[in-house]
Amino acid sequence: MAYETIIVEVEDHVCTIKLNRPDALNALNSHLLGELGDALTDADQNDKVRCIIITGSTKAFAAGADIKEMSEKSYVDMFLSDFFGREGETICRTRKPIIAAVAGYALGGGCELAMMCDFIIAADTAKFGQPEINLGVMPGLGGTQRLTRFVGKSKAMEMNLTGRFMDADEAERSGLVSRVVPAKTLMEEARAAADKIAEKSMLTTIAVKEAVNRAYETTLSEGLLYERRLFHSLFATDDQKEGMAAFTEKRSAQFRDR
Ligand code: CO8
């Protein structure tokens, strides 16, 4: 499909989606988020794709929701259109793993988009922030909720109340990103992680993603039970037999998603 605000490439088993509004530092407007949702839905339905990477440019992953698109909207416009509600849900409904490869600014909706992905690999140039307060608004896609779960109340509160940016090292120390890599190797590192994920059984990949995400939605005892039941269910699969046989026979497993 031809897109105007993103570039989508499927190579081997990895779908890379590059946000592409360079003149606006990849600001997220309705058109871009609509295209991103379509691309994620396609990737989820494409049997060839086993992992997805979302990235931006070297200067900006995304500098937030598009302020120019929002500035003249009224409360009624925002409420009746449920502004960005559906788009956010489409991203979070994606079943295949999504890696955010972040260089430069990930601000406002950009930081929130990165947090909707399954994990974030940051370039050493990355800067995260929720500067909405400077615009007389507040986050609307998870900046007060997901950020608090990632980095704890104190840092989330400070970032949201002051608009202070967090650099890549602080983001790694605080648990916002899984690791920091030199900017020039960002895509290589993200691709290597995606290739590793692509080797696994899709059955286990999706089960792991669902179980980790469940940790944010439920109590520990319910989460542990959910995890254990999923673990038990994997013994109904050929891939469990293959994975354990391959270990015993000292060879690589050949998973078939069955
Ligand atoms: N929206 C629209 N345009 C933008 C945005 C943005 N968020 N960010 C940058 N741009 C544009 C600039 O207007 C400029 O365009 P032009 O040349 O036509 O004036 C171009 O990108 C380059 O930007 P700068 O010249 O400002 O570049 P600098 O390197 O000087 O500064 C910054 C980079 C620091 C990133 C600066 O651009 C900036 O502060 N941007 C805004 C950051 C921000 O406030 N983000 C939060 C936006 S609000 C939000 O995300 C809410 C999300 C919740 C929505 C959910 C609803 C339910």
PDB file of C-alpha atoms and ligand atoms in Angstrom:
ATOM      1  CA  MET A   1       0.000   0.000   0.000  1.00  0.00           C
ATOM      2  CA  ALA A   2       1.274   3.541  -0.766  1.00  0.00           C
ATOM      3  CA  TYR A   3       1.528   5.753   2.302  1.00  0.00           C
ATOM      4  CA  GLU A   4       2.235   9.484   2.507  1.00  0.00           C
ATOM      5  CA  THR A   5       3.440   9.946   6.070  1.00  0.00           C
ATOM      6  CA  ILE A   6       5.181   6.659   6.820  1.00  0.00           C
ATOM      7  CA  ILE A   7       7.565   4.373   4.942  1.00  0.00           C
ATOM      8  CA  VAL A   8       6.921   0.656   5.347  1.00  0.00           C
ATOM      9  CA  GLU A   9       9.418  -2.033   4.427  1.00  0.00           C
ATOM     10  CA  VAL A  10       9.082  -5.763   4.945  1.00  0.00           C
ATOM     11  CA  GLU A  11      12.410  -7.544   4.775  1.00  0.00           C
ATOM     12  CA  ASP A  12      12.579 -11.231   5.639  1.00  0.00           C
ATOM     13  CA  HIS A  13      10.371 -11.493   8.724  1.00  0.00           C
ATOM     14  CA  VAL A  14      10.608  -7.916   9.960  1.00  0.00           C
ATOM     15  CA  CYS A  15       8.325  -5.014   9.092  1.00  0.00           C
ATOM     16  CA  THR A  16       9.971  -1.628   9.650  1.00  0.00           C
ATOM     17  CA  ILE A  17       7.698   1.410   9.818  1.00  0.00           C
ATOM     18  CA  LYS A  18       9.485   4.750   9.591  1.00  0.00           C
ATOM     19  CA  LEU A  19       7.535   7.835  10.581  1.00  0.00           C
ATOM     20  CA  ASN A  20       8.109  10.289   7.770  1.00  0.00           C
ATOM     21  CA  ARG A  21       7.032  13.894   8.297  1.00  0.00           C
ATOM     22  CA  PRO A  22      10.540  15.392   8.409  1.00  0.00           C
ATOM     23  CA  ASP A  23       9.361  19.011   8.119  1.00  0.00           C
ATOM     24  CA  ALA A  24       7.299  18.635  11.295  1.00  0.00           C
ATOM     25  CA  LEU A  25       9.743  16.430  13.249  1.00  0.00           C
ATOM     26  CA  ASN A  26       7.320  13.526  12.679  1.00  0.00           C
ATOM     27  CA  ALA A  27       4.513  15.256  14.595  1.00  0.00           C
ATOM     28  CA  LEU A  28       1.625  12.831  14.851  1.00  0.00           C
ATOM     29  CA  ASN A  29      -1.430  14.046  12.964  1.00  0.00           C
ATOM     30  CA  SER A  30      -4.626  12.118  12.225  1.00  0.00           C
ATOM     31  CA  HIS A  31      -3.375  11.135   8.772  1.00  0.00           C
ATOM     32  CA  LEU A  32      -0.117   9.686  10.108  1.00  0.00           C
ATOM     33  CA  LEU A  33      -1.790   7.820  12.951  1.00  0.00           C
ATOM     34  CA  GLY A  34      -4.409   6.452  10.523  1.00  0.00           C
ATOM     35  CA  GLU A  35      -1.660   5.212   8.193  1.00  0.00           C
ATOM     36  CA  LEU A  36       0.305   3.787  11.117  1.00  0.00           C
ATOM     37  CA  GLY A  37      -2.791   1.882  12.262  1.00  0.00           C
ATOM     38  CA  ASP A  38      -3.333   0.495   8.737  1.00  0.00           C
ATOM     39  CA  ALA A  39       0.313  -0.552   8.452  1.00  0.00           C
ATOM     40  CA  LEU A  40       0.233  -2.287  11.847  1.00  0.00           C
ATOM     41  CA  THR A  41      -3.004  -4.086  10.968  1.00  0.00           C
ATOM     42  CA  ASP A  42      -1.445  -5.254   7.669  1.00  0.00           C
ATOM     43  CA  ALA A  43       1.720  -6.407   9.437  1.00  0.00           C
ATOM     44  CA  ASP A  44      -0.332  -8.292  12.008  1.00  0.00           C
ATOM     45  CA  GLN A  45      -2.235 -10.081   9.223  1.00  0.00           C
ATOM     46  CA  ASN A  46       0.841 -10.776   7.067  1.00  0.00           C
ATOM     47  CA  ASP A  47       2.029 -14.319   7.873  1.00  0.00           C
ATOM     48  CA  LYS A  48       5.531 -13.439   6.716  1.00  0.00           C
ATOM     49  CA  VAL A  49       5.937 -10.717   9.379  1.00  0.00           C
ATOM     50  CA  ARG A  50       7.071 -11.900  12.813  1.00  0.00           C
ATOM     51  CA  CYS A  51       8.231  -8.639  14.411  1.00  0.00           C
ATOM     52  CA  ILE A  52       7.657  -4.926  13.798  1.00  0.00           C
ATOM     53  CA  ILE A  53       9.984  -1.950  14.318  1.00  0.00           C
ATOM     54  CA  ILE A  54       8.672   1.620  14.555  1.00  0.00           C
ATOM     55  CA  THR A  55      11.282   4.316  14.113  1.00  0.00           C
ATOM     56  CA  GLY A  56      11.656   7.959  13.137  1.00  0.00           C
ATOM     57  CA  SER A  57      14.547  10.092  11.904  1.00  0.00           C
ATOM     58  CA  THR A  58      17.889  10.811  13.512  1.00  0.00           C
ATOM     59  CA  LYS A  59      16.498  14.126  14.830  1.00  0.00           C
ATOM     60  CA  ALA A  60      13.082  12.987  16.020  1.00  0.00           C
ATOM     61  CA  PHE A  61      11.221   9.782  16.684  1.00  0.00           C
ATOM     62  CA  ALA A  62       8.198  12.099  16.973  1.00  0.00           C
ATOM     63  CA  ALA A  63       8.002  15.571  18.575  1.00  0.00           C
ATOM     64  CA  GLY A  64       4.458  14.989  19.788  1.00  0.00           C
ATOM     65  CA  ALA A  65       0.944  15.231  18.469  1.00  0.00           C
ATOM     66  CA  ASP A  66       0.624  17.836  15.726  1.00  0.00           C
ATOM     67  CA  ILE A  67       0.065  21.092  17.594  1.00  0.00           C
ATOM     68  CA  LYS A  68      -1.012  22.879  14.408  1.00  0.00           C
ATOM     69  CA  GLU A  69      -3.736  20.294  13.767  1.00  0.00           C
ATOM     70  CA  MET A  70      -5.012  20.526  17.344  1.00  0.00           C
ATOM     71  CA  SER A  71      -4.713  24.229  18.086  1.00  0.00           C
ATOM     72  CA  GLU A  72      -8.129  25.362  16.789  1.00  0.00           C
ATOM     73  CA  LYS A  73     -10.146  22.387  17.981  1.00  0.00           C
ATOM     74  CA  SER A  74     -12.868  22.798  20.564  1.00  0.00           C
ATOM     75  CA  TYR A  75     -13.768  20.528  23.451  1.00  0.00           C
ATOM     76  CA  VAL A  76     -16.761  19.315  21.426  1.00  0.00           C
ATOM     77  CA  ASP A  77     -14.513  18.430  18.433  1.00  0.00           C
ATOM     78  CA  MET A  78     -12.121  16.501  20.660  1.00  0.00           C
ATOM     79  CA  PHE A  79     -14.783  14.696  22.657  1.00  0.00           C
ATOM     80  CA  LEU A  80     -17.117  13.752  19.812  1.00  0.00           C
ATOM     81  CA  SER A  81     -14.287  12.490  17.597  1.00  0.00           C
ATOM     82  CA  ASP A  82     -12.707  10.743  20.617  1.00  0.00           C
ATOM     83  CA  PHE A  83      -9.508  12.346  19.334  1.00  0.00           C
ATOM     84  CA  PHE A  84      -6.762   9.724  18.882  1.00  0.00           C
ATOM     85  CA  GLY A  85      -8.700   7.192  20.997  1.00  0.00           C
ATOM     86  CA  ARG A  86      -9.283   4.716  18.172  1.00  0.00           C
ATOM     87  CA  GLU A  87      -5.762   5.231  16.795  1.00  0.00           C
ATOM     88  CA  GLY A  88      -4.221   4.459  20.193  1.00  0.00           C
ATOM     89  CA  GLU A  89      -6.323   1.327  20.562  1.00  0.00           C
ATOM     90  CA  THR A  90      -5.301   0.059  17.117  1.00  0.00           C
ATOM     91  CA  ILE A  91      -1.622   0.332  18.038  1.00  0.00           C
ATOM     92  CA  CYS A  92      -2.143  -1.452  21.368  1.00  0.00           C
ATOM     93  CA  ARG A  93      -4.252  -4.211  19.752  1.00  0.00           C
ATOM     94  CA  THR A  94      -1.337  -5.336  17.558  1.00  0.00           C
ATOM     95  CA  ARG A  95      -0.528  -8.911  18.552  1.00  0.00           C
ATOM     96  CA  LYS A  96       2.955  -9.163  17.084  1.00  0.00           C
ATOM     97  CA  PRO A  97       5.816  -7.594  19.038  1.00  0.00           C
ATOM     98  CA  ILE A  98       6.646  -3.971  18.274  1.00  0.00           C
ATOM     99  CA  ILE A  99      10.064  -2.489  19.014  1.00  0.00           C
ATOM    100  CA  ALA A 100      10.386   1.302  19.185  1.00  0.00           C
ATOM    101  CA  ALA A 101      13.804   2.382  17.864  1.00  0.00           C
ATOM    102  CA  VAL A 102      14.101   5.924  19.176  1.00  0.00           C
ATOM    103  CA  ALA A 103      16.646   8.575  18.194  1.00  0.00           C
ATOM    104  CA  GLY A 104      16.286  12.282  18.942  1.00  0.00           C
ATOM    105  CA  TYR A 105      13.067  13.725  20.320  1.00  0.00           C
ATOM    106  CA  ALA A 106      10.302  11.482  21.635  1.00  0.00           C
ATOM    107  CA  LEU A 107       8.029  14.114  23.150  1.00  0.00           C
ATOM    108  CA  GLY A 108       4.386  14.230  24.154  1.00  0.00           C
ATOM    109  CA  GLY A 109       2.491  11.854  21.865  1.00  0.00           C
ATOM    110  CA  GLY A 110       5.884  10.689  20.527  1.00  0.00           C
ATOM    111  CA  CYS A 111       6.967   9.495  23.965  1.00  0.00           C
ATOM    112  CA  GLU A 112       3.509   7.975  24.411  1.00  0.00           C
ATOM    113  CA  LEU A 113       3.750   6.144  21.068  1.00  0.00           C
ATOM    114  CA  ALA A 114       7.143   4.718  22.057  1.00  0.00           C
ATOM    115  CA  MET A 115       5.645   3.536  25.362  1.00  0.00           C
ATOM    116  CA  MET A 116       2.785   1.796  23.502  1.00  0.00           C
ATOM    117  CA  CYS A 117       5.394  -0.365  21.778  1.00  0.00           C
ATOM    118  CA  ASP A 118       6.579  -3.527  23.535  1.00  0.00           C
ATOM    119  CA  PHE A 119      10.026  -2.223  24.316  1.00  0.00           C
ATOM    120  CA  ILE A 120      12.175   0.750  23.467  1.00  0.00           C
ATOM    121  CA  ILE A 121      15.749   0.674  22.222  1.00  0.00           C
ATOM    122  CA  ALA A 122      17.148   4.199  22.471  1.00  0.00           C
ATOM    123  CA  ALA A 123      19.994   5.860  20.608  1.00  0.00           C
ATOM    124  CA  ASP A 124      22.332   7.848  22.833  1.00  0.00           C
ATOM    125  CA  THR A 125      20.779  10.963  21.252  1.00  0.00           C
ATOM    126  CA  ALA A 126      17.246  10.153  22.447  1.00  0.00           C
ATOM    127  CA  LYS A 127      15.310  12.662  24.559  1.00  0.00           C
ATOM    128  CA  PHE A 128      12.021  11.762  26.182  1.00  0.00           C
ATOM    129  CA  GLY A 129       9.530  14.209  27.615  1.00  0.00           C
ATOM    130  CA  GLN A 130       5.921  15.140  28.260  1.00  0.00           C
ATOM    131  CA  PRO A 131       5.990  18.886  27.609  1.00  0.00           C
ATOM    132  CA  GLU A 132       2.217  19.221  27.087  1.00  0.00           C
ATOM    133  CA  ILE A 133       1.982  21.367  30.216  1.00  0.00           C
ATOM    134  CA  ASN A 134       3.822  24.134  28.329  1.00  0.00           C
ATOM    135  CA  LEU A 135       0.929  24.176  25.836  1.00  0.00           C
ATOM    136  CA  GLY A 136      -1.768  24.521  28.472  1.00  0.00           C
ATOM    137  CA  VAL A 137      -2.805  20.881  28.161  1.00  0.00           C
ATOM    138  CA  MET A 138      -1.724  17.519  29.546  1.00  0.00           C
ATOM    139  CA  PRO A 139      -0.885  14.106  28.072  1.00  0.00           C
ATOM    140  CA  GLY A 140      -3.768  12.175  26.533  1.00  0.00           C
ATOM    141  CA  LEU A 141      -2.203   8.933  25.291  1.00  0.00           C
ATOM    142  CA  GLY A 142      -0.543   7.527  28.397  1.00  0.00           C
ATOM    143  CA  GLY A 143       1.979  10.145  29.552  1.00  0.00           C
ATOM    144  CA  THR A 144       0.520  10.243  33.044  1.00  0.00           C
ATOM    145  CA  GLN A 145      -0.322   6.521  33.152  1.00  0.00           C
ATOM    146  CA  ARG A 146       2.262   4.433  31.296  1.00  0.00           C
ATOM    147  CA  LEU A 147       5.159   6.760  32.161  1.00  0.00           C
ATOM    148  CA  THR A 148       4.285   6.473  35.857  1.00  0.00           C
ATOM    149  CA  ARG A 149       4.348   2.682  35.611  1.00  0.00           C
ATOM    150  CA  PHE A 150       7.695   2.773  33.803  1.00  0.00           C
ATOM    151  CA  VAL A 151       9.656   5.309  35.845  1.00  0.00           C
ATOM    152  CA  GLY A 152       7.649   5.649  39.076  1.00  0.00           C
ATOM    153  CA  LYS A 153       5.591   8.495  40.461  1.00  0.00           C
ATOM    154  CA  SER A 154       8.327  10.955  41.350  1.00  0.00           C
ATOM    155  CA  LYS A 155       9.990  11.148  37.933  1.00  0.00           C
ATOM    156  CA  ALA A 156       6.696  10.919  36.028  1.00  0.00           C
ATOM    157  CA  MET A 157       5.225  13.697  38.133  1.00  0.00           C
ATOM    158  CA  GLU A 158       8.297  15.902  37.671  1.00  0.00           C
ATOM    159  CA  MET A 159       8.401  15.343  33.916  1.00  0.00           C
ATOM    160  CA  ASN A 160       4.685  16.002  33.526  1.00  0.00           C
ATOM    161  CA  LEU A 161       4.621  19.040  35.828  1.00  0.00           C
ATOM    162  CA  THR A 162       7.789  20.740  34.570  1.00  0.00           C
ATOM    163  CA  GLY A 163       8.060  19.452  30.999  1.00  0.00           C
ATOM    164  CA  ARG A 164      11.688  18.460  31.660  1.00  0.00           C
ATOM    165  CA  PHE A 165      13.250  16.120  29.084  1.00  0.00           C
ATOM    166  CA  MET A 166      15.003  12.906  30.107  1.00  0.00           C
ATOM    167  CA  ASP A 167      18.126  11.908  28.189  1.00  0.00           C
ATOM    168  CA  ALA A 168      18.849   8.363  27.058  1.00  0.00           C
ATOM    169  CA  ASP A 169      21.036   7.417  30.036  1.00  0.00           C
ATOM    170  CA  GLU A 170      18.451   8.571  32.543  1.00  0.00           C
ATOM    171  CA  ALA A 171      15.747   6.766  30.542  1.00  0.00           C
ATOM    172  CA  GLU A 172      17.726   3.531  30.775  1.00  0.00           C
ATOM    173  CA  ARG A 173      18.460   3.965  34.500  1.00  0.00           C
ATOM    174  CA  SER A 174      14.770   4.635  35.114  1.00  0.00           C
ATOM    175  CA  GLY A 175      13.497   1.599  33.215  1.00  0.00           C
ATOM    176  CA  LEU A 176      11.844   3.538  30.388  1.00  0.00           C
ATOM    177  CA  VAL A 177      14.054   1.944  27.723  1.00  0.00           C
ATOM    178  CA  SER A 178      15.500  -1.544  27.559  1.00  0.00           C
ATOM    179  CA  ARG A 179      18.929  -0.287  26.500  1.00  0.00           C
ATOM    180  CA  VAL A 180      20.892   2.557  24.934  1.00  0.00           C
ATOM    181  CA  VAL A 181      23.055   2.102  21.854  1.00  0.00           C
ATOM    182  CA  PRO A 182      25.229   4.448  19.773  1.00  0.00           C
ATOM    183  CA  ALA A 183      23.016   6.402  17.359  1.00  0.00           C
ATOM    184  CA  LYS A 184      24.754   5.028  14.299  1.00  0.00           C
ATOM    185  CA  THR A 185      23.992   1.434  15.262  1.00  0.00           C
ATOM    186  CA  LEU A 186      20.376   1.989  16.369  1.00  0.00           C
ATOM    187  CA  MET A 187      18.687   0.300  13.406  1.00  0.00           C
ATOM    188  CA  GLU A 188      21.221  -2.518  13.333  1.00  0.00           C
ATOM    189  CA  GLU A 189      20.579  -3.244  17.026  1.00  0.00           C
ATOM    190  CA  ALA A 190      16.792  -3.009  16.639  1.00  0.00           C
ATOM    191  CA  ARG A 191      16.965  -5.289  13.619  1.00  0.00           C
ATOM    192  CA  ALA A 192      19.123  -7.824  15.484  1.00  0.00           C
ATOM    193  CA  ALA A 193      16.576  -7.917  18.319  1.00  0.00           C
ATOM    194  CA  ALA A 194      13.721  -8.276  15.797  1.00  0.00           C
ATOM    195  CA  ASP A 195      15.555 -11.104  14.013  1.00  0.00           C
ATOM    196  CA  LYS A 196      16.001 -12.924  17.342  1.00  0.00           C
ATOM    197  CA  ILE A 197      12.283 -12.593  18.073  1.00  0.00           C
ATOM    198  CA  ALA A 198      11.423 -13.738  14.534  1.00  0.00           C
ATOM    199  CA  GLU A 199      13.244 -17.049  15.139  1.00  0.00           C
ATOM    200  CA  LYS A 200      10.894 -18.048  17.964  1.00  0.00           C
ATOM    201  CA  SER A 201       7.540 -19.744  17.722  1.00  0.00           C
ATOM    202  CA  MET A 202       4.836 -17.153  17.077  1.00  0.00           C
ATOM    203  CA  LEU A 203       2.656 -19.031  19.566  1.00  0.00           C
ATOM    204  CA  THR A 204       5.075 -18.356  22.407  1.00  0.00           C
ATOM    205  CA  THR A 205       5.853 -14.847  21.228  1.00  0.00           C
ATOM    206  CA  ILE A 206       2.202 -13.826  21.388  1.00  0.00           C
ATOM    207  CA  ALA A 207       1.666 -15.643  24.702  1.00  0.00           C
ATOM    208  CA  VAL A 208       4.658 -13.843  26.266  1.00  0.00           C
ATOM    209  CA  LYS A 209       3.473 -10.454  24.998  1.00  0.00           C
ATOM    210  CA  GLU A 210      -0.010 -11.024  26.382  1.00  0.00           C
ATOM    211  CA  ALA A 211       1.299 -12.242  29.733  1.00  0.00           C
ATOM    212  CA  VAL A 212       3.739  -9.353  30.268  1.00  0.00           C
ATOM    213  CA  ASN A 213       1.059  -6.834  29.315  1.00  0.00           C
ATOM    214  CA  ARG A 214      -1.355  -8.538  31.717  1.00  0.00           C
ATOM    215  CA  ALA A 215       1.047  -7.634  34.546  1.00  0.00           C
ATOM    216  CA  TYR A 216      -0.073  -4.010  34.106  1.00  0.00           C
ATOM    217  CA  GLU A 217      -3.763  -4.820  34.249  1.00  0.00           C
ATOM    218  CA  THR A 218      -4.214  -7.236  37.099  1.00  0.00           C
ATOM    219  CA  THR A 219      -3.195  -8.367  40.570  1.00  0.00           C
ATOM    220  CA  LEU A 220      -0.062 -10.464  41.106  1.00  0.00           C
ATOM    221  CA  SER A 221      -1.987 -13.634  41.954  1.00  0.00           C
ATOM    222  CA  GLU A 222      -4.307 -13.297  38.924  1.00  0.00           C
ATOM    223  CA  GLY A 223      -1.310 -12.516  36.718  1.00  0.00           C
ATOM    224  CA  LEU A 224       0.602 -15.525  37.986  1.00  0.00           C
ATOM    225  CA  LEU A 225      -2.384 -17.775  37.363  1.00  0.00           C
ATOM    226  CA  TYR A 226      -2.817 -16.326  33.850  1.00  0.00           C
ATOM    227  CA  GLU A 227       0.887 -16.932  33.182  1.00  0.00           C
ATOM    228  CA  ARG A 228       0.765 -20.487  34.497  1.00  0.00           C
ATOM    229  CA  ARG A 229      -2.315 -21.378  32.425  1.00  0.00           C
ATOM    230  CA  LEU A 230      -0.662 -19.991  29.285  1.00  0.00           C
ATOM    231  CA  PHE A 231       2.481 -21.980  30.135  1.00  0.00           C
ATOM    232  CA  HIS A 232       0.393 -25.159  30.508  1.00  0.00           C
ATOM    233  CA  SER A 233      -1.402 -24.466  27.210  1.00  0.00           C
ATOM    234  CA  LEU A 234       1.870 -24.355  25.288  1.00  0.00           C
ATOM    235  CA  PHE A 235       2.238 -28.089  25.985  1.00  0.00           C
ATOM    236  CA  ALA A 236      -0.557 -28.573  23.444  1.00  0.00           C
ATOM    237  CA  THR A 237       1.759 -27.290  20.684  1.00  0.00           C
ATOM    238  CA  ASP A 238       4.189 -29.018  18.325  1.00  0.00           C
ATOM    239  CA  ASP A 239       6.617 -26.168  18.928  1.00  0.00           C
ATOM    240  CA  GLN A 240       6.987 -27.133  22.602  1.00  0.00           C
ATOM    241  CA  LYS A 241       7.852 -30.701  21.543  1.00  0.00           C
ATOM    242  CA  GLU A 242      10.269 -29.397  18.909  1.00  0.00           C
ATOM    243  CA  GLY A 243      11.916 -26.848  21.250  1.00  0.00           C
ATOM    244  CA  MET A 244      12.552 -29.371  23.995  1.00  0.00           C
ATOM    245  CA  ALA A 245      13.623 -32.135  21.563  1.00  0.00           C
ATOM    246  CA  ALA A 246      16.062 -29.735  19.896  1.00  0.00           C
ATOM    247  CA  PHE A 247      17.604 -28.917  23.285  1.00  0.00           C
ATOM    248  CA  THR A 248      18.072 -32.612  24.085  1.00  0.00           C
ATOM    249  CA  GLU A 249      19.452 -33.368  20.627  1.00  0.00           C
ATOM    250  CA  LYS A 250      21.796 -30.344  20.799  1.00  0.00           C
ATOM    251  CA  ARG A 251      20.496 -28.710  17.610  1.00  0.00           C
ATOM    252  CA  SER A 252      18.599 -25.522  16.715  1.00  0.00           C
ATOM    253  CA  ALA A 253      14.834 -25.698  17.003  1.00  0.00           C
ATOM    254  CA  GLN A 254      12.777 -25.385  13.823  1.00  0.00           C
ATOM    255  CA  PHE A 255       9.512 -23.843  14.936  1.00  0.00           C
ATOM    256  CA  ARG A 256       6.437 -24.087  12.715  1.00  0.00           C
ATOM    257  CA  ASP A 257       3.915 -22.047  14.715  1.00  0.00           C
ATOM    258  CA  ARG A 258       1.824 -25.138  15.421  1.00  0.00           C
TER     259      ARG A 258
HETATM  260  N1  CO8 B   1       3.459  19.711  16.124  1.00  0.00           N
HETATM  261  C1  CO8 B   1       3.521  20.398  14.954  1.00  0.00           C
HETATM  262  N2  CO8 B   1       4.691  20.829  14.430  1.00  0.00           N
HETATM  263  C2  CO8 B   1       5.826  20.584  15.111  1.00  0.00           C
HETATM  264  C3  CO8 B   1       5.815  19.889  16.337  1.00  0.00           C
HETATM  265  C4  CO8 B   1       4.560  19.439  16.856  1.00  0.00           C
HETATM  266  N3  CO8 B   1       4.461  18.733  17.984  1.00  0.00           N
HETATM  267  N4  CO8 B   1       7.091  19.825  16.796  1.00  0.00           N
HETATM  268  C5  CO8 B   1       7.856  20.430  15.875  1.00  0.00           C
HETATM  269  N5  CO8 B   1       7.096  20.891  14.861  1.00  0.00           N
HETATM  270  C6  CO8 B   1       7.523  21.630  13.672  1.00  0.00           C
HETATM  271  C7  CO8 B   1       7.876  23.065  13.995  1.00  0.00           C
HETATM  272  O1  CO8 B   1       6.726  23.874  14.029  1.00  0.00           O
HETATM  273  C8  CO8 B   1       8.806  23.404  12.844  1.00  0.00           C
HETATM  274  O2  CO8 B   1       8.040  23.644  11.696  1.00  0.00           O
HETATM  275  P1  CO8 B   1       8.225  25.069  10.896  1.00  0.00           P
HETATM  276  O3  CO8 B   1       9.641  25.027  10.415  1.00  0.00           O
HETATM  277  O4  CO8 B   1       7.205  24.977   9.810  1.00  0.00           O
HETATM  278  O5  CO8 B   1       7.995  26.138  11.894  1.00  0.00           O
HETATM  279  C9  CO8 B   1       9.554  22.090  12.604  1.00  0.00           C
HETATM  280  O6  CO8 B   1       8.750  21.070  13.185  1.00  0.00           O
HETATM  281  C10 CO8 B   1      10.922  22.055  13.255  1.00  0.00           C
HETATM  282  O7  CO8 B   1      10.753  22.352  14.632  1.00  0.00           O
HETATM  283  P2  CO8 B   1      11.631  23.458  15.406  1.00  0.00           P
HETATM  284  O8  CO8 B   1      12.041  24.533  14.474  1.00  0.00           O
HETATM  285  O9  CO8 B   1      10.859  23.858  16.619  1.00  0.00           O
HETATM  286  O10 CO8 B   1      12.889  22.564  15.773  1.00  0.00           O
HETATM  287  P3  CO8 B   1      13.891  22.798  16.997  1.00  0.00           P
HETATM  288  O11 CO8 B   1      15.032  21.886  16.758  1.00  0.00           O
HETATM  289  O12 CO8 B   1      14.177  24.261  17.191  1.00  0.00           O
HETATM  290  O13 CO8 B   1      13.071  22.315  18.305  1.00  0.00           O
HETATM  291  C11 CO8 B   1      11.671  20.789  19.538  1.00  0.00           C
HETATM  292  C12 CO8 B   1      12.747  20.958  18.426  1.00  0.00           C
HETATM  293  C13 CO8 B   1      12.291  21.107  20.911  1.00  0.00           C
HETATM  294  C14 CO8 B   1      11.231  19.349  19.502  1.00  0.00           C
HETATM  295  C15 CO8 B   1      10.482  21.750  19.259  1.00  0.00           C
HETATM  296  O14 CO8 B   1      10.066  21.583  17.908  1.00  0.00           O
HETATM  297  C16 CO8 B   1       9.292  21.517  20.133  1.00  0.00           C
HETATM  298  O15 CO8 B   1       9.293  21.927  21.278  1.00  0.00           O
HETATM  299  N6  CO8 B   1       8.228  20.860  19.591  1.00  0.00           N
HETATM  300  C17 CO8 B   1       6.980  20.667  20.300  1.00  0.00           C
HETATM  301  C18 CO8 B   1       7.109  19.586  21.363  1.00  0.00           C
HETATM  302  C19 CO8 B   1       5.792  19.419  22.099  1.00  0.00           C
HETATM  303  O16 CO8 B   1       5.311  20.315  22.738  1.00  0.00           O
HETATM  304  N7  CO8 B   1       5.206  18.214  22.010  1.00  0.00           N
HETATM  305  C20 CO8 B   1       3.932  17.915  22.632  1.00  0.00           C
HETATM  306  C21 CO8 B   1       2.812  18.154  21.675  1.00  0.00           C
HETATM  307  S1  CO8 B   1       1.198  17.936  22.397  1.00  0.00           S
HETATM  308  C22 CO8 B   1       1.008  16.250  22.455  1.00  0.00           C
HETATM  309  O17 CO8 B   1       1.845  15.503  22.039  1.00  0.00           O
HETATM  310  C23 CO8 B   1      -0.257  15.730  23.042  1.00  0.00           C
HETATM  311  C24 CO8 B   1      -0.385  14.245  22.816  1.00  0.00           C
HETATM  312  C25 CO8 B   1      -1.702  13.733  23.328  1.00  0.00           C
HETATM  313  C26 CO8 B   1      -2.719  13.553  22.252  1.00  0.00           C
HETATM  314  C27 CO8 B   1      -3.690  12.498  22.628  1.00  0.00           C
HETATM  315  C28 CO8 B   1      -5.092  12.862  22.510  1.00  0.00           C
HETATM  316  C29 CO8 B   1      -6.046  11.845  23.184  1.00  0.00           C
END
